[in-house]
Short mmCIF file of C-alpha atoms in Angstrom, two decimals:
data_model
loop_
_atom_site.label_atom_id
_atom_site.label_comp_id
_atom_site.label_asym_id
_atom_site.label_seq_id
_atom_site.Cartn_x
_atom_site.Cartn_y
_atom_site.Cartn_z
CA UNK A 1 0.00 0.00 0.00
CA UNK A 2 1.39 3.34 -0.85
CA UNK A 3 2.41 5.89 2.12
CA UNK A 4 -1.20 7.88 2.49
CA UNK A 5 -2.84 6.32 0.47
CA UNK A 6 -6.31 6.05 2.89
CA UNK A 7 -5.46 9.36 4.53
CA UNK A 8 -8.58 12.14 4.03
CA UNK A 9 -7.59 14.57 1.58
CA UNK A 10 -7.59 17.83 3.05
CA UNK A 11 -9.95 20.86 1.58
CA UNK A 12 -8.66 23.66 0.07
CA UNK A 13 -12.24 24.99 -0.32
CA UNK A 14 -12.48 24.71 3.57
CA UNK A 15 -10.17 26.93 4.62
CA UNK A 16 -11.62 29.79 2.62
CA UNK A 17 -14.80 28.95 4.55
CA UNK A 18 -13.67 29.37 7.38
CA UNK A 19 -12.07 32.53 6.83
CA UNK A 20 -15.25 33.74 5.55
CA UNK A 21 -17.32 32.75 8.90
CA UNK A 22 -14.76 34.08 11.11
CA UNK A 23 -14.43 37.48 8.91
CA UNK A 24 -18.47 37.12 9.33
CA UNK A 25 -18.34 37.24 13.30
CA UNK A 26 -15.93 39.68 13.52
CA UNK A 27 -18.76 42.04 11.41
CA UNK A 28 -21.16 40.74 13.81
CA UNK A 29 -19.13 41.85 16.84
CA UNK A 30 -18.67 45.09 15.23
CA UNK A 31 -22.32 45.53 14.40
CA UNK A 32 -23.53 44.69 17.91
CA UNK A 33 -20.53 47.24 19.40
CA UNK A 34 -22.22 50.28 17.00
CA UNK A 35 -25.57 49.35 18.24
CA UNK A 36 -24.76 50.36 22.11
CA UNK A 37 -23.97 53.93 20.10
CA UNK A 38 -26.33 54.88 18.36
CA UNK A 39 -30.07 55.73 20.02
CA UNK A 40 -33.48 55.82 18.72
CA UNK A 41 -36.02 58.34 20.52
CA UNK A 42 -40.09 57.53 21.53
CA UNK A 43 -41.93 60.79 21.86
CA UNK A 44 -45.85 60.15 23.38
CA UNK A 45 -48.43 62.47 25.03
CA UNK A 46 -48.19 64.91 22.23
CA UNK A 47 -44.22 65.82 23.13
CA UNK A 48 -44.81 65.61 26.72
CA UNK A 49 -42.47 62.49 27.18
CA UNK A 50 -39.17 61.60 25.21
CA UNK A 51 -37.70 58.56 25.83
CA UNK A 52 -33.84 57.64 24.41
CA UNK A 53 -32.96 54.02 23.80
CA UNK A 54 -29.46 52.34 22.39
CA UNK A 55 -29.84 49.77 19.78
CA UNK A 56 -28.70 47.47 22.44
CA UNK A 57 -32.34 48.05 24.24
CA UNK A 58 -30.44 50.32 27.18
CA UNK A 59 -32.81 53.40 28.45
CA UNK A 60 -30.36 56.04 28.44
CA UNK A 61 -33.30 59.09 29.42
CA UNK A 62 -36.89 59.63 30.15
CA UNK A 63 -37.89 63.48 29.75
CA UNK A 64 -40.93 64.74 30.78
CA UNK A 65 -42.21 68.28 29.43
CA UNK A 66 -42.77 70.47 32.95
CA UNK A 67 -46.25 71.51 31.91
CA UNK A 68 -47.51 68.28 31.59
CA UNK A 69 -46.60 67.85 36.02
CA UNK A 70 -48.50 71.29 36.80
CA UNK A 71 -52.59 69.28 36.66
CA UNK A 72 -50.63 65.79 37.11
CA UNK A 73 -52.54 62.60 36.73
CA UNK A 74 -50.45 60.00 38.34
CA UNK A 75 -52.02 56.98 36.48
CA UNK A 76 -51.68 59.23 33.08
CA UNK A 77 -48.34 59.62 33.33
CA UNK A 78 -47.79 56.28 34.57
CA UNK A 79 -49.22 55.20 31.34
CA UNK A 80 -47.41 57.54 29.60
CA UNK A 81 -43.81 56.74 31.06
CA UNK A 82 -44.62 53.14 30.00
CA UNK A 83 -46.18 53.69 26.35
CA UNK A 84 -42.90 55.87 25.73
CA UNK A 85 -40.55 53.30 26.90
CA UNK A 86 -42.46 50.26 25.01
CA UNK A 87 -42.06 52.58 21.90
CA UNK A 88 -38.47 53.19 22.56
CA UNK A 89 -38.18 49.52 22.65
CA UNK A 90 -39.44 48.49 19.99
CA UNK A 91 -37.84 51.27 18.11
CA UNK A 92 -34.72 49.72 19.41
CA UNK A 93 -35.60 46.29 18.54
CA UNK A 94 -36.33 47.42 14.84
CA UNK A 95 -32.31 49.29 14.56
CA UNK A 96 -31.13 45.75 15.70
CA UNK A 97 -33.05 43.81 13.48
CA UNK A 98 -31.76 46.33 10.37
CA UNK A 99 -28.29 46.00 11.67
CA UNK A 100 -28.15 42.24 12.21
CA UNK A 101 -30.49 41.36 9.05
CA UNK A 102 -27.71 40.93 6.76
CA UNK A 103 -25.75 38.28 9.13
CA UNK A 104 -29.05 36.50 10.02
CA UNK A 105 -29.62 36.29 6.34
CA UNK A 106 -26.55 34.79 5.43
CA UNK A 107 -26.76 32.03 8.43
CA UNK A 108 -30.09 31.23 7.77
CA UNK A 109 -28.69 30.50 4.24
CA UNK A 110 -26.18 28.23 5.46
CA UNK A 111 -29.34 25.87 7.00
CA UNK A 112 -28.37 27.05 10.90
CA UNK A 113 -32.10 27.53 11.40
CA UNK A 114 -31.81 31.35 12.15
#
C-alpha cells in the first residue's frame, strides 16, 4: 500500500470557509458594538415624554415636558412613562433587526435555522 494512500484529503475549499465565517463574526461583533452607540427616541403624550434608547435596548433618558406635572394625573403619566418606553423599545428592537439582518440572512442560508 502506498504511504497515504487512505489518509482524508484535506480541503482547500475549507479553509476559505472558514475565513469567511470568522471574517463574518468579527462584522457581527462590530455591528452589535455600533448598536450600544447609536439611540433611537419615543416621543408620546403629544411631546410631553421623550424617551432615548441604544440599539442594544439600554434606556439612556426619560424626559418629561414640565407643563404636563402642573394638573398631574399619576395613572396618566404612569401610562405615559410606560407607552414611551415600550415605543423606545421596539424602536430599538427594529435598529437591531436592520443591523443584524444581513448576518441572520446569510446564516439562515447556510441551514443554521436562524
Amino acid at each position: 500500500m502506498a504511504k497515504g494512500y487512505n489518509r482524508p484529503r484535506q480541503s482547500k475549499g475549507g479553509s476559505g470557509m472558514m475565513a469567511q465565517f470568522q471574517q463574518m463574526q468579527e462584522q457581527m461583533a462590530q455591528a452589535q458594538a455600533e448598536l450600544s452607540d447609536e439611540t433611537v427616541t419615543a416621543t408620546v403624550g403629544g411631546g410631553a415624554i421623550h424617551v432615548t434608547m441604544t440599539g442594544d435596548q439600554v434606556c439612556k433618558s426619560v424626559e418629561i415636558q414640565p407643563d404636563l406635572l402642573e394638573d398631574v394625573d399619576i395613572e396618566l403619566l404612569q401610562d405615559l412613562i410606560a407607552s414611551g418606553v415600550n415605543a423606545a423599545l421596539e424602536q430599538s428592537k427594529e435598529l437591531a433587526n436592520q443591523k443584524m439582518s444581513p448576518f441572520t440572512n446569510m446564516l439562515g442560508g447556510l441551514g443554521l435555522g436562524l
